[in-house]
Amino acid sequence: MRLTGHQPNYLPYPGFFSKILLADIFIIVDHVEFTRKSEHKRNKLCGPNGPYTKSLNTKSHYKAKICDVTLVNQKRCLDDHWKSISHSYSKHPFFPKYGPELQVAYSQEYEKLVDLNETIIRILFNILDIDMPIYKSSNIVKDWTLKNNDMIIHLCNELDSNVYISGPGAVDYILPEKFKANGINHFFDFYEPISYQTPYGISEPNMSVIDAIFSIGPIETINILKNQHQLIY
C-alpha cells in the first residue's frame, strides 16, 4: 500500500493533490507544530484585480500542535471568506456546479482549525473524485517525539504501507536508505505548478486548487496534475 501525507493546509494548492493521486492512503499530519505564517491558515485566491491571500483568525499557544489550534470569531470569519470566494469565482464556468458543495464547509461550526481544514479537504477529495482512506496522524502516532524519517516510518508501519511518497519539500531531510532498511520504498513526487485558462487570463502559479476547479473543472484539473508527475526514487 502506498501512503502519503501532508499537513492540513487551508484550501490547499494543486500540488497538495499531486502526490495523493499516486497513493492508496492519505494521512493528515496534524500532530506537528503549527506555523502561524503558513498555508495552515491561509491560501491564495484570484479575483478580478489579481491574486490575494485569505487568512483565517486563529488562537494558539507557543509551539502549539496543529490539532490544538482554535478558530477565532469563526462564523464571521468564514462568512467573510465565503463572500470573497463567491465574489472571485461566481462567474467561473464550474462555480455553479461545485460552489454549493464547497459552501457546505463554510456553513458549519468549528472549534478547531484542523476540523475546518479536514472538512474542506474531504469535500475537495469528493469533487476531484479521489477515493481513498483519510486518517489523522494525531489519532495514529503513538510517540509524538518522533520526527521526520522516524515519524514517517512509524506511520507506514501503523498503516501497513510499504511505499511512502514525499513532496519536494522533504528532500532536505529524507534518508531513503533508512526507509529501505525498514522494508519501505520511498519516492519523491516533484510537482511543477500547473497552468490553465481562467476567466481572468492564464492562471497564476500555486493558487488554491479551487481556482483550477472553478475555472476548468475537476476532470481537467486531475488530467493536468497527472501530466505533471515526476516520480523519482
PDB file of C-alpha atoms in Angstrom:
ATOM      1  CA  MET A   1       0.000   0.000   0.000  1.00  0.00           C
ATOM      2  CA  ARG A   2       1.269   3.456  -0.929  1.00  0.00           C
ATOM      3  CA  LEU A   3       0.994   6.107   1.756  1.00  0.00           C
ATOM      4  CA  THR A   4       1.407   9.857   1.510  1.00  0.00           C
ATOM      5  CA  GLY A   5       0.702  12.648   3.936  1.00  0.00           C
ATOM      6  CA  HIS A   6       0.577  16.397   4.305  1.00  0.00           C
ATOM      7  CA  GLN A   7      -0.148  18.938   6.981  1.00  0.00           C
ATOM      8  CA  PRO A   8      -3.768  20.115   6.809  1.00  0.00           C
ATOM      9  CA  ASN A   9      -3.462  23.297   4.783  1.00  0.00           C
ATOM     10  CA  TYR A  10      -6.372  25.654   4.255  1.00  0.00           C
ATOM     11  CA  LEU A  11      -7.815  25.474   0.715  1.00  0.00           C
ATOM     12  CA  PRO A  12      -4.730  23.537  -0.480  1.00  0.00           C
ATOM     13  CA  TYR A  13      -2.895  24.295  -3.700  1.00  0.00           C
ATOM     14  CA  PRO A  14      -2.885  21.767  -6.600  1.00  0.00           C
ATOM     15  CA  GLY A  15       0.499  20.307  -5.623  1.00  0.00           C
ATOM     16  CA  PHE A  16      -1.101  19.083  -2.410  1.00  0.00           C
ATOM     17  CA  PHE A  17      -3.097  16.635  -4.536  1.00  0.00           C
ATOM     18  CA  SER A  18      -0.326  15.626  -6.944  1.00  0.00           C
ATOM     19  CA  LYS A  19       1.281  13.011  -4.681  1.00  0.00           C
ATOM     20  CA  ILE A  20      -2.147  11.976  -3.367  1.00  0.00           C
ATOM     21  CA  LEU A  21      -3.053  10.799  -6.878  1.00  0.00           C
ATOM     22  CA  LEU A  22      -0.153   8.325  -6.641  1.00  0.00           C
ATOM     23  CA  ALA A  23      -1.140   6.922  -3.244  1.00  0.00           C
ATOM     24  CA  ASP A  24      -3.644   4.483  -1.756  1.00  0.00           C
ATOM     25  CA  ILE A  25      -3.884   6.102   1.690  1.00  0.00           C
ATOM     26  CA  PHE A  26      -3.680   9.728   2.780  1.00  0.00           C
ATOM     27  CA  ILE A  27      -2.788  10.938   6.242  1.00  0.00           C
ATOM     28  CA  ILE A  28      -3.444  14.436   7.546  1.00  0.00           C
ATOM     29  CA  VAL A  29      -0.342  15.227   9.590  1.00  0.00           C
ATOM     30  CA  ASP A  30      -1.891  17.342  12.315  1.00  0.00           C
ATOM     31  CA  HIS A  31       0.167  16.441  15.408  1.00  0.00           C
ATOM     32  CA  VAL A  32       3.162  18.558  14.349  1.00  0.00           C
ATOM     33  CA  GLU A  33       3.908  22.189  15.172  1.00  0.00           C
ATOM     34  CA  PHE A  34       1.608  24.889  13.846  1.00  0.00           C
ATOM     35  CA  THR A  35       3.232  27.635  11.781  1.00  0.00           C
ATOM     36  CA  ARG A  36       1.401  30.938  12.042  1.00  0.00           C
ATOM     37  CA  LYS A  37       2.616  32.403   8.755  1.00  0.00           C
ATOM     38  CA  SER A  38       1.901  29.385   6.582  1.00  0.00           C
ATOM     39  CA  GLU A  39      -0.738  27.673   4.493  1.00  0.00           C
ATOM     40  CA  HIS A  40      -2.053  26.014   7.647  1.00  0.00           C
ATOM     41  CA  LYS A  41      -4.354  29.025   7.985  1.00  0.00           C
ATOM     42  CA  ARG A  42      -4.240  30.829   4.655  1.00  0.00           C
ATOM     43  CA  ASN A  43      -4.015  30.417   0.899  1.00  0.00           C
ATOM     44  CA  LYS A  44      -4.089  32.328  -2.355  1.00  0.00           C
ATOM     45  CA  LEU A  45      -7.155  33.061  -4.452  1.00  0.00           C
ATOM     46  CA  CYS A  46      -7.537  35.113  -7.604  1.00  0.00           C
ATOM     47  CA  GLY A  47     -10.157  37.805  -8.108  1.00  0.00           C
ATOM     48  CA  PRO A  48     -10.904  40.422 -10.787  1.00  0.00           C
ATOM     49  CA  ASN A  49      -7.985  42.520  -9.523  1.00  0.00           C
ATOM     50  CA  GLY A  50      -5.498  39.662  -9.349  1.00  0.00           C
ATOM     51  CA  PRO A  51      -4.171  37.268  -6.683  1.00  0.00           C
ATOM     52  CA  TYR A  52      -4.784  37.868  -2.998  1.00  0.00           C
ATOM     53  CA  THR A  53      -4.359  35.931   0.236  1.00  0.00           C
ATOM     54  CA  LYS A  54      -7.159  34.993   2.617  1.00  0.00           C
ATOM     55  CA  SER A  55      -6.167  34.171   6.195  1.00  0.00           C
ATOM     56  CA  LEU A  56      -8.188  32.624   8.999  1.00  0.00           C
ATOM     57  CA  ASN A  57      -8.259  34.087  12.507  1.00  0.00           C
ATOM     58  CA  THR A  58      -6.684  31.629  14.929  1.00  0.00           C
ATOM     59  CA  LYS A  59      -5.557  31.358  18.528  1.00  0.00           C
ATOM     60  CA  SER A  60      -2.677  29.179  19.682  1.00  0.00           C
ATOM     61  CA  HIS A  61      -0.009  28.961  22.345  1.00  0.00           C
ATOM     62  CA  TYR A  62       3.727  28.902  21.679  1.00  0.00           C
ATOM     63  CA  LYS A  63       4.743  25.839  19.666  1.00  0.00           C
ATOM     64  CA  ALA A  64       1.162  24.584  19.572  1.00  0.00           C
ATOM     65  CA  LYS A  65       0.354  21.471  17.583  1.00  0.00           C
ATOM     66  CA  ILE A  66      -1.870  21.997  14.558  1.00  0.00           C
ATOM     67  CA  CYS A  67      -4.566  19.820  16.118  1.00  0.00           C
ATOM     68  CA  ASP A  68      -4.763  22.197  19.119  1.00  0.00           C
ATOM     69  CA  VAL A  69      -5.184  25.479  17.231  1.00  0.00           C
ATOM     70  CA  THR A  70      -8.585  27.112  17.656  1.00  0.00           C
ATOM     71  CA  LEU A  71     -10.521  29.444  15.383  1.00  0.00           C
ATOM     72  CA  VAL A  72     -11.407  32.978  16.497  1.00  0.00           C
ATOM     73  CA  ASN A  73     -14.742  34.573  15.556  1.00  0.00           C
ATOM     74  CA  GLN A  74     -15.182  31.621  13.243  1.00  0.00           C
ATOM     75  CA  LYS A  75     -18.673  32.401  11.953  1.00  0.00           C
ATOM     76  CA  ARG A  76     -17.857  35.973  10.994  1.00  0.00           C
ATOM     77  CA  CYS A  77     -14.505  34.890   9.537  1.00  0.00           C
ATOM     78  CA  LEU A  78     -15.980  32.055   7.474  1.00  0.00           C
ATOM     79  CA  ASP A  79     -18.808  34.264   6.236  1.00  0.00           C
ATOM     80  CA  ASP A  80     -16.196  36.777   5.088  1.00  0.00           C
ATOM     81  CA  HIS A  81     -14.143  34.080   3.375  1.00  0.00           C
ATOM     82  CA  TRP A  82     -17.142  32.666   1.545  1.00  0.00           C
ATOM     83  CA  LYS A  83     -18.131  36.138   0.358  1.00  0.00           C
ATOM     84  CA  SER A  84     -14.614  36.568  -1.047  1.00  0.00           C
ATOM     85  CA  ILE A  85     -14.739  33.192  -2.776  1.00  0.00           C
ATOM     86  CA  SER A  86     -18.161  33.933  -4.244  1.00  0.00           C
ATOM     87  CA  HIS A  87     -17.087  37.383  -5.452  1.00  0.00           C
ATOM     88  CA  SER A  88     -13.951  35.972  -7.063  1.00  0.00           C
ATOM     89  CA  TYR A  89     -15.419  32.857  -8.690  1.00  0.00           C
ATOM     90  CA  SER A  90     -19.191  33.189  -9.121  1.00  0.00           C
ATOM     91  CA  LYS A  91     -18.796  33.875 -12.863  1.00  0.00           C
ATOM     92  CA  HIS A  92     -16.367  30.996 -13.424  1.00  0.00           C
ATOM     93  CA  PRO A  93     -17.837  28.195 -15.554  1.00  0.00           C
ATOM     94  CA  PHE A  94     -17.722  25.457 -12.911  1.00  0.00           C
ATOM     95  CA  PHE A  95     -18.675  27.518  -9.859  1.00  0.00           C
ATOM     96  CA  PRO A  96     -22.455  26.918 -10.207  1.00  0.00           C
ATOM     97  CA  LYS A  97     -21.907  23.150 -10.000  1.00  0.00           C
ATOM     98  CA  TYR A  98     -19.180  22.877  -7.349  1.00  0.00           C
ATOM     99  CA  GLY A  99     -19.504  26.128  -5.409  1.00  0.00           C
ATOM    100  CA  PRO A 100     -22.514  24.924  -3.372  1.00  0.00           C
ATOM    101  CA  GLU A 101     -20.626  21.747  -2.431  1.00  0.00           C
ATOM    102  CA  LEU A 102     -17.734  23.784  -1.058  1.00  0.00           C
ATOM    103  CA  GLN A 103     -20.079  26.246   0.613  1.00  0.00           C
ATOM    104  CA  VAL A 104     -21.223  23.458   2.941  1.00  0.00           C
ATOM    105  CA  ALA A 105     -17.861  23.713   4.714  1.00  0.00           C
ATOM    106  CA  TYR A 106     -18.462  27.406   5.416  1.00  0.00           C
ATOM    107  CA  SER A 107     -21.937  26.888   6.868  1.00  0.00           C
ATOM    108  CA  GLN A 108     -20.841  24.646   9.743  1.00  0.00           C
ATOM    109  CA  GLU A 109     -19.450  25.448  13.182  1.00  0.00           C
ATOM    110  CA  TYR A 110     -15.901  24.554  14.193  1.00  0.00           C
ATOM    111  CA  GLU A 111     -13.782  24.997  17.275  1.00  0.00           C
ATOM    112  CA  LYS A 112     -10.501  23.741  15.823  1.00  0.00           C
ATOM    113  CA  LEU A 113      -8.684  24.832  12.691  1.00  0.00           C
ATOM    114  CA  VAL A 114      -7.949  21.225  11.742  1.00  0.00           C
ATOM    115  CA  ASP A 115     -11.661  20.375  11.711  1.00  0.00           C
ATOM    116  CA  LEU A 116     -12.395  23.094   9.173  1.00  0.00           C
ATOM    117  CA  ASN A 117      -9.399  22.158   7.038  1.00  0.00           C
ATOM    118  CA  GLU A 118     -10.237  18.459   7.152  1.00  0.00           C
ATOM    119  CA  THR A 119     -13.818  19.184   6.105  1.00  0.00           C
ATOM    120  CA  ILE A 120     -12.594  21.221   3.124  1.00  0.00           C
ATOM    121  CA  ILE A 121     -10.029  18.567   2.173  1.00  0.00           C
ATOM    122  CA  ARG A 122     -12.683  15.843   2.224  1.00  0.00           C
ATOM    123  CA  ILE A 123     -15.017  17.965   0.083  1.00  0.00           C
ATOM    124  CA  LEU A 124     -12.203  18.567  -2.400  1.00  0.00           C
ATOM    125  CA  PHE A 125     -11.465  14.841  -2.497  1.00  0.00           C
ATOM    126  CA  ASN A 126     -15.103  14.264  -3.392  1.00  0.00           C
ATOM    127  CA  ILE A 127     -15.167  16.989  -6.057  1.00  0.00           C
ATOM    128  CA  LEU A 128     -11.928  15.663  -7.590  1.00  0.00           C
ATOM    129  CA  ASP A 129     -13.264  12.080  -7.394  1.00  0.00           C
ATOM    130  CA  ILE A 130     -10.360  10.894  -5.223  1.00  0.00           C
ATOM    131  CA  ASP A 131     -11.437   7.794  -3.322  1.00  0.00           C
ATOM    132  CA  MET A 132      -9.103   6.612  -0.566  1.00  0.00           C
ATOM    133  CA  PRO A 133      -8.988   6.322   3.226  1.00  0.00           C
ATOM    134  CA  ILE A 134      -8.057   9.505   5.103  1.00  0.00           C
ATOM    135  CA  TYR A 135      -6.502   9.350   8.566  1.00  0.00           C
ATOM    136  CA  LYS A 136      -5.202  11.935  11.021  1.00  0.00           C
ATOM    137  CA  SER A 137      -1.757  11.481  12.490  1.00  0.00           C
ATOM    138  CA  SER A 138      -2.962  12.706  15.892  1.00  0.00           C
ATOM    139  CA  ASN A 139      -5.039   9.517  16.040  1.00  0.00           C
ATOM    140  CA  ILE A 140      -2.278   7.237  14.724  1.00  0.00           C
ATOM    141  CA  VAL A 141       1.134   8.320  16.035  1.00  0.00           C
ATOM    142  CA  LYS A 142       1.916   6.785  19.416  1.00  0.00           C
ATOM    143  CA  ASP A 143       5.130   8.691  20.111  1.00  0.00           C
ATOM    144  CA  TRP A 144       4.806  12.392  19.301  1.00  0.00           C
ATOM    145  CA  THR A 145       8.535  12.971  19.847  1.00  0.00           C
ATOM    146  CA  LEU A 146       9.310  11.125  16.590  1.00  0.00           C
ATOM    147  CA  LYS A 147      10.464  13.441  13.801  1.00  0.00           C
ATOM    148  CA  ASN A 148      10.934  13.357  10.036  1.00  0.00           C
ATOM    149  CA  ASN A 149      12.110   9.908   8.831  1.00  0.00           C
ATOM    150  CA  ASP A 150      11.328   8.101  12.086  1.00  0.00           C
ATOM    151  CA  MET A 151       7.829   9.582  12.220  1.00  0.00           C
ATOM    152  CA  ILE A 152       7.046   8.650   8.618  1.00  0.00           C
ATOM    153  CA  ILE A 153       8.378   5.120   9.042  1.00  0.00           C
ATOM    154  CA  HIS A 154       6.229   4.795  12.161  1.00  0.00           C
ATOM    155  CA  LEU A 155       3.169   5.912  10.168  1.00  0.00           C
ATOM    156  CA  CYS A 156       3.943   3.411   7.413  1.00  0.00           C
ATOM    157  CA  ASN A 157       4.199   0.609   9.947  1.00  0.00           C
ATOM    158  CA  GLU A 158       0.977   1.614  11.694  1.00  0.00           C
ATOM    159  CA  LEU A 159      -0.926   1.741   8.389  1.00  0.00           C
ATOM    160  CA  ASP A 160       0.705  -1.349   6.812  1.00  0.00           C
ATOM    161  CA  SER A 161       2.255   0.653   3.982  1.00  0.00           C
ATOM    162  CA  ASN A 162       5.415  -0.418   2.189  1.00  0.00           C
ATOM    163  CA  VAL A 163       5.707   2.684  -0.012  1.00  0.00           C
ATOM    164  CA  TYR A 164       5.840   6.332   1.037  1.00  0.00           C
ATOM    165  CA  ILE A 165       5.599   9.265  -1.376  1.00  0.00           C
ATOM    166  CA  SER A 166       7.010  12.653  -0.344  1.00  0.00           C
ATOM    167  CA  GLY A 167       6.775  16.037  -1.975  1.00  0.00           C
ATOM    168  CA  PRO A 168       9.825  18.144  -2.923  1.00  0.00           C
ATOM    169  CA  GLY A 169       9.774  19.929   0.435  1.00  0.00           C
ATOM    170  CA  ALA A 170      11.091  16.770   2.109  1.00  0.00           C
ATOM    171  CA  VAL A 171      14.273  16.488   0.031  1.00  0.00           C
ATOM    172  CA  ASP A 172      16.421  18.109   2.714  1.00  0.00           C
ATOM    173  CA  TYR A 173      15.674  15.539   5.410  1.00  0.00           C
ATOM    174  CA  ILE A 174      14.540  12.274   3.818  1.00  0.00           C
ATOM    175  CA  LEU A 175      17.064   9.419   4.091  1.00  0.00           C
ATOM    176  CA  PRO A 176      15.952   6.793   1.541  1.00  0.00           C
ATOM    177  CA  GLU A 177      18.401   4.234   2.927  1.00  0.00           C
ATOM    178  CA  LYS A 178      16.646   4.417   6.302  1.00  0.00           C
ATOM    179  CA  PHE A 179      13.347   3.588   4.660  1.00  0.00           C
ATOM    180  CA  LYS A 180      14.925   0.730   2.736  1.00  0.00           C
ATOM    181  CA  ALA A 181      16.376  -0.684   5.962  1.00  0.00           C
ATOM    182  CA  ASN A 182      12.834  -0.779   7.321  1.00  0.00           C
ATOM    183  CA  GLY A 183      11.391  -2.512   4.266  1.00  0.00           C
ATOM    184  CA  ILE A 184       9.801   0.634   2.846  1.00  0.00           C
ATOM    185  CA  ASN A 185      10.319   2.089  -0.624  1.00  0.00           C
ATOM    186  CA  HIS A 186      10.479   5.871  -0.744  1.00  0.00           C
ATOM    187  CA  PHE A 187       9.706   8.112  -3.729  1.00  0.00           C
ATOM    188  CA  PHE A 188       9.619  11.860  -4.343  1.00  0.00           C
ATOM    189  CA  ASP A 189       6.890  13.459  -6.422  1.00  0.00           C
ATOM    190  CA  PHE A 190       8.454  16.583  -7.904  1.00  0.00           C
ATOM    191  CA  TYR A 191       5.461  18.740  -8.709  1.00  0.00           C
ATOM    192  CA  GLU A 192       5.674  21.661 -11.138  1.00  0.00           C
ATOM    193  CA  PRO A 193       2.985  24.394 -10.949  1.00  0.00           C
ATOM    194  CA  ILE A 194       0.167  23.724 -13.364  1.00  0.00           C
ATOM    195  CA  SER A 195      -1.101  26.295 -15.854  1.00  0.00           C
ATOM    196  CA  TYR A 196      -4.641  26.666 -17.161  1.00  0.00           C
ATOM    197  CA  GLN A 197      -7.046  29.217 -18.598  1.00  0.00           C
ATOM    198  CA  THR A 198      -9.253  31.209 -16.234  1.00  0.00           C
ATOM    199  CA  PRO A 199     -11.835  33.932 -16.948  1.00  0.00           C
ATOM    200  CA  TYR A 200      -9.141  36.391 -15.802  1.00  0.00           C
ATOM    201  CA  GLY A 201      -6.476  35.013 -18.160  1.00  0.00           C
ATOM    202  CA  ILE A 202      -3.722  32.426 -17.722  1.00  0.00           C
ATOM    203  CA  SER A 203      -3.626  31.145 -14.159  1.00  0.00           C
ATOM    204  CA  GLU A 204      -1.217  32.440 -11.561  1.00  0.00           C
ATOM    205  CA  PRO A 205       1.047  29.714 -10.071  1.00  0.00           C
ATOM    206  CA  ASN A 206       0.112  27.935  -6.866  1.00  0.00           C
ATOM    207  CA  MET A 207      -3.346  29.319  -6.289  1.00  0.00           C
ATOM    208  CA  SER A 208      -5.726  27.268  -4.173  1.00  0.00           C
ATOM    209  CA  VAL A 209      -6.915  24.256  -6.143  1.00  0.00           C
ATOM    210  CA  ILE A 210     -10.421  25.777  -6.191  1.00  0.00           C
ATOM    211  CA  ASP A 211      -9.072  28.298  -8.700  1.00  0.00           C
ATOM    212  CA  ALA A 212      -8.497  25.424 -11.142  1.00  0.00           C
ATOM    213  CA  ILE A 213     -11.668  23.535 -10.226  1.00  0.00           C
ATOM    214  CA  PHE A 214     -13.922  26.550 -10.814  1.00  0.00           C
ATOM    215  CA  SER A 215     -12.034  27.534 -13.997  1.00  0.00           C
ATOM    216  CA  ILE A 216     -11.561  24.248 -15.864  1.00  0.00           C
ATOM    217  CA  GLY A 217     -13.453  21.693 -13.778  1.00  0.00           C
ATOM    218  CA  PRO A 218     -12.231  18.773 -11.653  1.00  0.00           C
ATOM    219  CA  ILE A 219     -11.698  16.320 -14.515  1.00  0.00           C
ATOM    220  CA  GLU A 220      -9.352  18.618 -16.422  1.00  0.00           C
ATOM    221  CA  THR A 221      -7.630  19.622 -13.175  1.00  0.00           C
ATOM    222  CA  ILE A 222      -6.872  15.965 -12.440  1.00  0.00           C
ATOM    223  CA  ASN A 223      -5.714  15.346 -16.018  1.00  0.00           C
ATOM    224  CA  ILE A 224      -3.265  18.248 -15.855  1.00  0.00           C
ATOM    225  CA  LEU A 225      -1.982  17.134 -12.456  1.00  0.00           C
ATOM    226  CA  LYS A 226      -1.360  13.606 -13.718  1.00  0.00           C
ATOM    227  CA  ASN A 227       0.766  15.022 -16.526  1.00  0.00           C
ATOM    228  CA  GLN A 228       2.890  16.954 -14.028  1.00  0.00           C
ATOM    229  CA  HIS A 229       4.190  13.932 -12.098  1.00  0.00           C
ATOM    230  CA  GLN A 230       7.946  13.480 -11.868  1.00  0.00           C
ATOM    231  CA  LEU A 231       8.290  10.460  -9.609  1.00  0.00           C
ATOM    232  CA  ILE A 232      11.889   9.870  -8.527  1.00  0.00           C
ATOM    233  CA  TYR A 233      13.279   7.166  -6.269  1.00  0.00           C
TER     234      TYR A 233
END
